[in-house]
Amino acid sequence: MTSLDSVLDKDGVRLTVDDAVATVALTNPAKRNAQSPALWRALTEAGRALPGNVRVVVLRGEGKSFSAGLDRQAFTPEGFDGEPSFLDMARGPETELDATIAEYQEAFTWWRRNDIVSVAAVQGHAIGAGFQLALACDLRIVAEDVQFAMRETSLGLVPDLTGTHPLVNLVGYARALEICATGRFVHAAEAERTGLANLVVPADELDAAARDLAGALLAAPRDAVVETKALLSGAVSRGYEEQRVAERAAQGRRLRDLAGITD
């Protein structure tokens, strides 16, 4: 492997690039990679800073936990330095609150872009916002010690960082409701059985497994992967006949490209 080029390193997020593979690391293991608005802005910046040649993005957390979720300091009267506390935000105009949450969500949306495939390598705790960040990725490799949990409902809140849509798509409505309403842990065996995890490996093999998957994802031509991802991600909202039309259109583009025909 070539040496990694550091593109961004701030507020608990580090982005490095090695040819077509980028790695986004959460870098505050002392706090189990707890999340904050500053971290979310850094994640958003990491997505915008990806070089155009990147095809695969691996997301990982340093230390024993992927991410223990939202830093509880957000709910204290003082909040974070230089940031409004969540309590103060709640007292403000509803439109401003909505706009602020939408800004936070941007840290969780770019992982599903059609031009990249994102892989979360998850170990230890992935709680609340940590669970939702793992769900934001296309694929998940998990260590045998993984503990997913959606604790927002238990705290009187709702999951609002884009995690509900992928969770329902992966495990179905009934199981998603049960996971969220109870706040219970989902361990590795259940995660693999229900589709939350693509692969379960021993903790000391997690990084190697992520590298192997990244390499496998690079084997096919980029444009074919981009078109296939767009087809699959759109299939949920399309009917059968609509999907047939989308397949024909995508294949037509691929065949014309292979034949060197330009529109």
PDB file of N, CA, C and O in Angstrom, residues 202-261:
ATOM      1  N   PRO A 202     -13.557 -11.573  13.950  1.00  0.00           N
ATOM      2  CA  PRO A 202     -12.923 -11.247  15.235  1.00  0.00           C
ATOM      3  C   PRO A 202     -12.420  -9.803  15.231  1.00  0.00           C
ATOM      4  O   PRO A 202     -12.044  -9.261  14.185  1.00  0.00           O
ATOM      5  N   ALA A 203     -12.402  -9.195  16.399  1.00  0.00           N
ATOM      6  CA  ALA A 203     -12.055  -7.770  16.495  1.00  0.00           C
ATOM      7  C   ALA A 203     -10.685  -7.464  15.901  1.00  0.00           C
ATOM      8  O   ALA A 203     -10.500  -6.419  15.253  1.00  0.00           O
ATOM      9  N   ASP A 204      -9.719  -8.371  16.081  1.00  0.00           N
ATOM     10  CA  ASP A 204      -8.377  -8.088  15.577  1.00  0.00           C
ATOM     11  C   ASP A 204      -8.253  -8.286  14.069  1.00  0.00           C
ATOM     12  O   ASP A 204      -7.198  -8.014  13.490  1.00  0.00           O
ATOM     13  N   GLU A 205      -9.329  -8.725  13.416  1.00  0.00           N
ATOM     14  CA  GLU A 205      -9.328  -8.891  11.966  1.00  0.00           C
ATOM     15  C   GLU A 205     -10.194  -7.856  11.259  1.00  0.00           C
ATOM     16  O   GLU A 205     -10.340  -7.893  10.036  1.00  0.00           O
ATOM     17  N   LEU A 206     -10.753  -6.902  12.025  1.00  0.00           N
ATOM     18  CA  LEU A 206     -11.722  -5.963  11.462  1.00  0.00           C
ATOM     19  C   LEU A 206     -11.095  -5.075  10.391  1.00  0.00           C
ATOM     20  O   LEU A 206     -11.643  -4.932   9.289  1.00  0.00           O
ATOM     21  N   ASP A 207      -9.963  -4.481  10.679  1.00  0.00           N
ATOM     22  CA  ASP A 207      -9.341  -3.591   9.701  1.00  0.00           C
ATOM     23  C   ASP A 207      -8.932  -4.335   8.442  1.00  0.00           C
ATOM     24  O   ASP A 207      -9.104  -3.837   7.316  1.00  0.00           O
ATOM     25  N   ALA A 208      -8.398  -5.536   8.600  1.00  0.00           N
ATOM     26  CA  ALA A 208      -7.997  -6.331   7.440  1.00  0.00           C
ATOM     27  C   ALA A 208      -9.212  -6.711   6.599  1.00  0.00           C
ATOM     28  O   ALA A 208      -9.152  -6.685   5.362  1.00  0.00           O
ATOM     29  N   ALA A 209     -10.307  -7.048   7.253  1.00  0.00           N
ATOM     30  CA  ALA A 209     -11.529  -7.405   6.516  1.00  0.00           C
ATOM     31  C   ALA A 209     -12.057  -6.210   5.733  1.00  0.00           C
ATOM     32  O   ALA A 209     -12.536  -6.355   4.602  1.00  0.00           O
ATOM     33  N   ALA A 210     -11.969  -5.017   6.331  1.00  0.00           N
ATOM     34  CA  ALA A 210     -12.410  -3.812   5.626  1.00  0.00           C
ATOM     35  C   ALA A 210     -11.532  -3.542   4.414  1.00  0.00           C
ATOM     36  O   ALA A 210     -12.023  -3.162   3.342  1.00  0.00           O
ATOM     37  N   ARG A 211     -10.226  -3.750   4.562  1.00  0.00           N
ATOM     38  CA  ARG A 211      -9.322  -3.561   3.423  1.00  0.00           C
ATOM     39  C   ARG A 211      -9.618  -4.568   2.317  1.00  0.00           C
ATOM     40  O   ARG A 211      -9.613  -4.215   1.129  1.00  0.00           O
ATOM     41  N   ASP A 212      -9.877  -5.814   2.703  1.00  0.00           N
ATOM     42  CA  ASP A 212     -10.188  -6.843   1.704  1.00  0.00           C
ATOM     43  C   ASP A 212     -11.466  -6.503   0.951  1.00  0.00           C
ATOM     44  O   ASP A 212     -11.533  -6.654  -0.282  1.00  0.00           O
ATOM     45  N   LEU A 213     -12.490  -6.055   1.672  1.00  0.00           N
ATOM     46  CA  LEU A 213     -13.743  -5.698   1.014  1.00  0.00           C
ATOM     47  C   LEU A 213     -13.546  -4.500   0.101  1.00  0.00           C
ATOM     48  O   LEU A 213     -14.075  -4.466  -1.023  1.00  0.00           O
ATOM     49  N   ALA A 214     -12.785  -3.516   0.550  1.00  0.00           N
ATOM     50  CA  ALA A 214     -12.511  -2.353  -0.296  1.00  0.00           C
ATOM     51  C   ALA A 214     -11.846  -2.785  -1.587  1.00  0.00           C
ATOM     52  O   ALA A 214     -12.198  -2.324  -2.680  1.00  0.00           O
ATOM     53  N   GLY A 215     -10.878  -3.701  -1.491  1.00  0.00           N
ATOM     54  CA  GLY A 215     -10.214  -4.191  -2.691  1.00  0.00           C
ATOM     55  C   GLY A 215     -11.166  -4.906  -3.621  1.00  0.00           C
ATOM     56  O   GLY A 215     -11.110  -4.729  -4.848  1.00  0.00           O
ATOM     57  N   ALA A 216     -12.063  -5.714  -3.059  1.00  0.00           N
ATOM     58  CA  ALA A 216     -13.038  -6.426  -3.885  1.00  0.00           C
ATOM     59  C   ALA A 216     -13.987  -5.464  -4.577  1.00  0.00           C
ATOM     60  O   ALA A 216     -14.390  -5.683  -5.733  1.00  0.00           O
ATOM     61  N   LEU A 217     -14.343  -4.380  -3.893  1.00  0.00           N
ATOM     62  CA  LEU A 217     -15.263  -3.397  -4.476  1.00  0.00           C
ATOM     63  C   LEU A 217     -14.621  -2.626  -5.618  1.00  0.00           C
ATOM     64  O   LEU A 217     -15.324  -2.061  -6.459  1.00  0.00           O
ATOM     65  N   LEU A 218     -13.294  -2.600  -5.658  1.00  0.00           N
ATOM     66  CA  LEU A 218     -12.586  -1.886  -6.718  1.00  0.00           C
ATOM     67  C   LEU A 218     -12.379  -2.745  -7.962  1.00  0.00           C
ATOM     68  O   LEU A 218     -11.910  -2.242  -8.986  1.00  0.00           O
ATOM     69  N   ALA A 219     -12.730  -4.034  -7.884  1.00  0.00           N
ATOM     70  CA  ALA A 219     -12.416  -4.936  -8.986  1.00  0.00           C
ATOM     71  C   ALA A 219     -13.226  -4.638 -10.249  1.00  0.00           C
ATOM     72  O   ALA A 219     -12.714  -4.735 -11.363  1.00  0.00           O
ATOM     73  N   ALA A 220     -14.498  -4.270 -10.104  1.00  0.00           N
ATOM     74  CA  ALA A 220     -15.352  -3.998 -11.258  1.00  0.00           C
ATOM     75  C   ALA A 220     -15.131  -2.571 -11.752  1.00  0.00           C
ATOM     76  O   ALA A 220     -14.722  -1.689 -10.984  1.00  0.00           O
ATOM     77  N   PRO A 221     -15.405  -2.304 -13.034  1.00  0.00           N
ATOM     78  CA  PRO A 221     -15.276  -0.937 -13.550  1.00  0.00           C
ATOM     79  C   PRO A 221     -16.146   0.043 -12.765  1.00  0.00           C
ATOM     80  O   PRO A 221     -17.284  -0.282 -12.393  1.00  0.00           O
ATOM     81  N   ARG A 222     -15.611   1.235 -12.560  1.00  0.00           N
ATOM     82  CA  ARG A 222     -16.299   2.208 -11.710  1.00  0.00           C
ATOM     83  C   ARG A 222     -17.702   2.532 -12.217  1.00  0.00           C
ATOM     84  O   ARG A 222     -18.668   2.529 -11.443  1.00  0.00           O
ATOM     85  N   ASP A 223     -17.851   2.824 -13.494  1.00  0.00           N
ATOM     86  CA  ASP A 223     -19.151   3.244 -14.003  1.00  0.00           C
ATOM     87  C   ASP A 223     -20.204   2.157 -13.826  1.00  0.00           C
ATOM     88  O   ASP A 223     -21.381   2.452 -13.580  1.00  0.00           O
ATOM     89  N   ALA A 224     -19.805   0.891 -13.949  1.00  0.00           N
ATOM     90  CA  ALA A 224     -20.757  -0.199 -13.757  1.00  0.00           C
ATOM     91  C   ALA A 224     -21.223  -0.270 -12.306  1.00  0.00           C
ATOM     92  O   ALA A 224     -22.406  -0.508 -12.026  1.00  0.00           O
ATOM     93  N   VAL A 225     -20.305  -0.039 -11.371  1.00  0.00           N
ATOM     94  CA  VAL A 225     -20.676  -0.043  -9.956  1.00  0.00           C
ATOM     95  C   VAL A 225     -21.594   1.132  -9.642  1.00  0.00           C
ATOM     96  O   VAL A 225     -22.591   0.994  -8.921  1.00  0.00           O
ATOM     97  N   VAL A 226     -21.274   2.303 -10.185  1.00  0.00           N
ATOM     98  CA  VAL A 226     -22.107   3.489  -9.958  1.00  0.00           C
ATOM     99  C   VAL A 226     -23.527   3.257 -10.460  1.00  0.00           C
ATOM    100  O   VAL A 226     -24.515   3.543  -9.763  1.00  0.00           O
ATOM    101  N   GLU A 227     -23.662   2.729 -11.679  1.00  0.00           N
ATOM    102  CA  GLU A 227     -24.990   2.476 -12.247  1.00  0.00           C
ATOM    103  C   GLU A 227     -25.733   1.411 -11.440  1.00  0.00           C
ATOM    104  O   GLU A 227     -26.940   1.516 -11.218  1.00  0.00           O
ATOM    105  N   THR A 228     -25.019   0.370 -11.024  1.00  0.00           N
ATOM    106  CA  THR A 228     -25.659  -0.696 -10.253  1.00  0.00           C
ATOM    107  C   THR A 228     -26.140  -0.191  -8.901  1.00  0.00           C
ATOM    108  O   THR A 228     -27.252  -0.514  -8.455  1.00  0.00           O
ATOM    109  N   LYS A 229     -25.312   0.622  -8.245  1.00  0.00           N
ATOM    110  CA  LYS A 229     -25.730   1.177  -6.957  1.00  0.00           C
ATOM    111  C   LYS A 229     -26.970   2.043  -7.115  1.00  0.00           C
ATOM    112  O   LYS A 229     -27.904   1.967  -6.308  1.00  0.00           O
ATOM    113  N   ALA A 230     -27.009   2.858  -8.163  1.00  0.00           N
ATOM    114  CA  ALA A 230     -28.181   3.700  -8.401  1.00  0.00           C
ATOM    115  C   ALA A 230     -29.425   2.856  -8.651  1.00  0.00           C
ATOM    116  O   ALA A 230     -30.520   3.169  -8.159  1.00  0.00           O
ATOM    117  N   LEU A 231     -29.269   1.765  -9.387  1.00  0.00           N
ATOM    118  CA  LEU A 231     -30.399   0.865  -9.642  1.00  0.00           C
ATOM    119  C   LEU A 231     -30.925   0.261  -8.348  1.00  0.00           C
ATOM    120  O   LEU A 231     -32.134   0.228  -8.087  1.00  0.00           O
ATOM    121  N   LEU A 232     -30.019  -0.250  -7.538  1.00  0.00           N
ATOM    122  CA  LEU A 232     -30.429  -0.935  -6.309  1.00  0.00           C
ATOM    123  C   LEU A 232     -30.999   0.033  -5.280  1.00  0.00           C
ATOM    124  O   LEU A 232     -32.006  -0.268  -4.619  1.00  0.00           O
ATOM    125  N   SER A 233     -30.382   1.187  -5.126  1.00  0.00           N
ATOM    126  CA  SER A 233     -30.874   2.134  -4.124  1.00  0.00           C
ATOM    127  C   SER A 233     -32.236   2.695  -4.503  1.00  0.00           C
ATOM    128  O   SER A 233     -33.048   3.023  -3.639  1.00  0.00           O
ATOM    129  N   GLY A 234     -32.505   2.802  -5.813  1.00  0.00           N
ATOM    130  CA  GLY A 234     -33.803   3.311  -6.248  1.00  0.00           C
ATOM    131  C   GLY A 234     -34.889   2.268  -6.306  1.00  0.00           C
ATOM    132  O   GLY A 234     -36.078   2.601  -6.448  1.00  0.00           O
ATOM    133  N   ALA A 235     -34.513   0.983  -6.198  1.00  0.00           N
ATOM    134  CA  ALA A 235     -35.493  -0.092  -6.338  1.00  0.00           C
ATOM    135  C   ALA A 235     -36.565  -0.051  -5.258  1.00  0.00           C
ATOM    136  O   ALA A 235     -37.710  -0.466  -5.486  1.00  0.00           O
ATOM    137  N   VAL A 236     -36.207   0.445  -4.070  1.00  0.00           N
ATOM    138  CA  VAL A 236     -37.169   0.478  -2.962  1.00  0.00           C
ATOM    139  C   VAL A 236     -38.369   1.353  -3.292  1.00  0.00           C
ATOM    140  O   VAL A 236     -39.509   1.030  -2.934  1.00  0.00           O
ATOM    141  N   SER A 237     -38.139   2.446  -3.990  1.00  0.00           N
ATOM    142  CA  SER A 237     -39.227   3.391  -4.265  1.00  0.00           C
ATOM    143  C   SER A 237     -39.890   3.157  -5.626  1.00  0.00           C
ATOM    144  O   SER A 237     -40.899   3.787  -5.926  1.00  0.00           O
ATOM    145  N   ARG A 238     -39.324   2.272  -6.444  1.00  0.00           N
ATOM    146  CA  ARG A 238     -39.905   2.002  -7.758  1.00  0.00           C
ATOM    147  C   ARG A 238     -40.779   0.755  -7.733  1.00  0.00           C
ATOM    148  O   ARG A 238     -40.505  -0.195  -6.992  1.00  0.00           O
ATOM    149  N   GLY A 239     -41.794   0.733  -8.602  1.00  0.00           N
ATOM    150  CA  GLY A 239     -42.540  -0.481  -8.838  1.00  0.00           C
ATOM    151  C   GLY A 239     -41.755  -1.406  -9.753  1.00  0.00           C
ATOM    152  O   GLY A 239     -40.713  -1.037 -10.307  1.00  0.00           O
ATOM    153  N   TYR A 240     -42.265  -2.614  -9.944  1.00  0.00           N
ATOM    154  CA  TYR A 240     -41.568  -3.610 -10.757  1.00  0.00           C
ATOM    155  C   TYR A 240     -41.341  -3.111 -12.176  1.00  0.00           C
ATOM    156  O   TYR A 240     -40.234  -3.214 -12.714  1.00  0.00           O
ATOM    157  N   GLU A 241     -42.394  -2.573 -12.795  1.00  0.00           N
ATOM    158  CA  GLU A 241     -42.264  -2.102 -14.179  1.00  0.00           C
ATOM    159  C   GLU A 241     -41.326  -0.906 -14.268  1.00  0.00           C
ATOM    160  O   GLU A 241     -40.542  -0.782 -15.209  1.00  0.00           O
ATOM    161  N   GLU A 242     -41.400  -0.016 -13.276  1.00  0.00           N
ATOM    162  CA  GLU A 242     -40.482   1.128 -13.261  1.00  0.00           C
ATOM    163  C   GLU A 242     -39.034   0.660 -13.150  1.00  0.00           C
ATOM    164  O   GLU A 242     -38.139   1.227 -13.789  1.00  0.00           O
ATOM    165  N   GLN A 243     -38.802  -0.375 -12.363  1.00  0.00           N
ATOM    166  CA  GLN A 243     -37.445  -0.877 -12.208  1.00  0.00           C
ATOM    167  C   GLN A 243     -36.957  -1.524 -13.508  1.00  0.00           C
ATOM    168  O   GLN A 243     -35.789  -1.378 -13.877  1.00  0.00           O
ATOM    169  N   ARG A 244     -37.839  -2.201 -14.225  1.00  0.00           N
ATOM    170  CA  ARG A 244     -37.465  -2.776 -15.523  1.00  0.00           C
ATOM    171  C   ARG A 244     -37.008  -1.674 -16.484  1.00  0.00           C
ATOM    172  O   ARG A 244     -36.003  -1.818 -17.190  1.00  0.00           O
ATOM    173  N   VAL A 245     -37.757  -0.569 -16.495  1.00  0.00           N
ATOM    174  CA  VAL A 245     -37.397   0.548 -17.361  1.00  0.00           C
ATOM    175  C   VAL A 245     -36.038   1.116 -16.951  1.00  0.00           C
ATOM    176  O   VAL A 245     -35.184   1.412 -17.802  1.00  0.00           O
ATOM    177  N   ALA A 246     -35.831   1.268 -15.632  1.00  0.00           N
ATOM    178  CA  ALA A 246     -34.557   1.802 -15.138  1.00  0.00           C
ATOM    179  C   ALA A 246     -33.392   0.888 -15.506  1.00  0.00           C
ATOM    180  O   ALA A 246     -32.306   1.357 -15.867  1.00  0.00           O
ATOM    181  N   GLU A 247     -33.613  -0.427 -15.426  1.00  0.00           N
ATOM    182  CA  GLU A 247     -32.560  -1.374 -15.807  1.00  0.00           C
ATOM    183  C   GLU A 247     -32.201  -1.237 -17.283  1.00  0.00           C
ATOM    184  O   GLU A 247     -31.013  -1.235 -17.652  1.00  0.00           O
ATOM    185  N   ARG A 248     -33.219  -1.123 -18.132  1.00  0.00           N
ATOM    186  CA  ARG A 248     -32.956  -1.008 -19.565  1.00  0.00           C
ATOM    187  C   ARG A 248     -32.187   0.268 -19.877  1.00  0.00           C
ATOM    188  O   ARG A 248     -31.236   0.265 -20.676  1.00  0.00           O
ATOM    189  N   ALA A 249     -32.582   1.367 -19.226  1.00  0.00           N
ATOM    190  CA  ALA A 249     -31.910   2.645 -19.474  1.00  0.00           C
ATOM    191  C   ALA A 249     -30.451   2.593 -19.023  1.00  0.00           C
ATOM    192  O   ALA A 249     -29.545   3.059 -19.722  1.00  0.00           O
ATOM    193  N   ALA A 250     -30.228   2.003 -17.853  1.00  0.00           N
ATOM    194  CA  ALA A 250     -28.866   1.911 -17.340  1.00  0.00           C
ATOM    195  C   ALA A 250     -28.009   1.017 -18.226  1.00  0.00           C
ATOM    196  O   ALA A 250     -26.848   1.331 -18.519  1.00  0.00           O
ATOM    197  N   GLN A 251     -28.576  -0.102 -18.659  1.00  0.00           N
ATOM    198  CA  GLN A 251     -27.803  -1.001 -19.517  1.00  0.00           C
ATOM    199  C   GLN A 251     -27.509  -0.359 -20.868  1.00  0.00           C
ATOM    200  O   GLN A 251     -26.425  -0.552 -21.431  1.00  0.00           O
ATOM    201  N   GLY A 252     -28.465   0.392 -21.360  1.00  0.00           N
ATOM    202  CA  GLY A 252     -28.225   1.104 -22.609  1.00  0.00           C
ATOM    203  C   GLY A 252     -27.058   2.060 -22.497  1.00  0.00           C
ATOM    204  O   GLY A 252     -26.214   2.162 -23.403  1.00  0.00           O
ATOM    205  N   ARG A 253     -26.979   2.773 -21.371  1.00  0.00           N
ATOM    206  CA  ARG A 253     -25.855   3.700 -21.156  1.00  0.00           C
ATOM    207  C   ARG A 253     -24.537   2.940 -21.093  1.00  0.00           C
ATOM    208  O   ARG A 253     -23.522   3.373 -21.652  1.00  0.00           O
ATOM    209  N   ARG A 254     -24.544   1.771 -20.401  1.00  0.00           N
ATOM    210  CA  ARG A 254     -23.311   1.013 -20.293  1.00  0.00           C
ATOM    211  C   ARG A 254     -22.862   0.471 -21.652  1.00  0.00           C
ATOM    212  O   ARG A 254     -21.674   0.508 -21.995  1.00  0.00           O
ATOM    213  N   LEU A 255     -23.805  -0.032 -22.442  1.00  0.00           N
ATOM    214  CA  LEU A 255     -23.441  -0.592 -23.738  1.00  0.00           C
ATOM    215  C   LEU A 255     -22.916   0.489 -24.682  1.00  0.00           C
ATOM    216  O   LEU A 255     -21.938   0.272 -25.414  1.00  0.00           O
ATOM    217  N   ARG A 256     -23.582   1.657 -24.656  1.00  0.00           N
ATOM    218  CA  ARG A 256     -23.101   2.750 -25.508  1.00  0.00           C
ATOM    219  C   ARG A 256     -21.710   3.206 -25.099  1.00  0.00           C
ATOM    220  O   ARG A 256     -20.861   3.512 -25.921  1.00  0.00           O
ATOM    221  N   ASP A 257     -21.477   3.210 -23.784  1.00  0.00           N
ATOM    222  CA  ASP A 257     -20.161   3.611 -23.291  1.00  0.00           C
ATOM    223  C   ASP A 257     -19.092   2.590 -23.728  1.00  0.00           C
ATOM    224  O   ASP A 257     -18.012   2.973 -24.166  1.00  0.00           O
ATOM    225  N   LEU A 258     -19.409   1.300 -23.598  1.00  0.00           N
ATOM    226  CA  LEU A 258     -18.453   0.273 -23.995  1.00  0.00           C
ATOM    227  C   LEU A 258     -18.172   0.296 -25.479  1.00  0.00           C
ATOM    228  O   LEU A 258     -17.078  -0.047 -25.944  1.00  0.00           O
ATOM    229  N   ALA A 259     -19.197   0.709 -26.259  1.00  0.00           N
ATOM    230  CA  ALA A 259     -19.021   0.783 -27.703  1.00  0.00           C
ATOM    231  C   ALA A 259     -18.387   2.094 -28.141  1.00  0.00           C
ATOM    232  O   ALA A 259     -18.143   2.292 -29.347  1.00  0.00           O
ATOM    233  N   GLY A 260     -18.127   2.982 -27.181  1.00  0.00           N
ATOM    234  CA  GLY A 260     -17.510   4.264 -27.516  1.00  0.00           C
ATOM    235  C   GLY A 260     -18.451   5.238 -28.171  1.00  0.00           C
ATOM    236  O   GLY A 260     -18.012   6.162 -28.866  1.00  0.00           O
ATOM    237  N   ILE A 261     -19.755   5.047 -27.937  1.00  0.00           N
ATOM    238  CA  ILE A 261     -20.759   5.938 -28.540  1.00  0.00           C
ATOM    239  C   ILE A 261     -21.068   7.053 -27.556  1.00  0.00           C
ATOM    240  O   ILE A 261     -21.405   6.812 -26.406  1.00  0.00           O
TER     241      ILE A 261
END
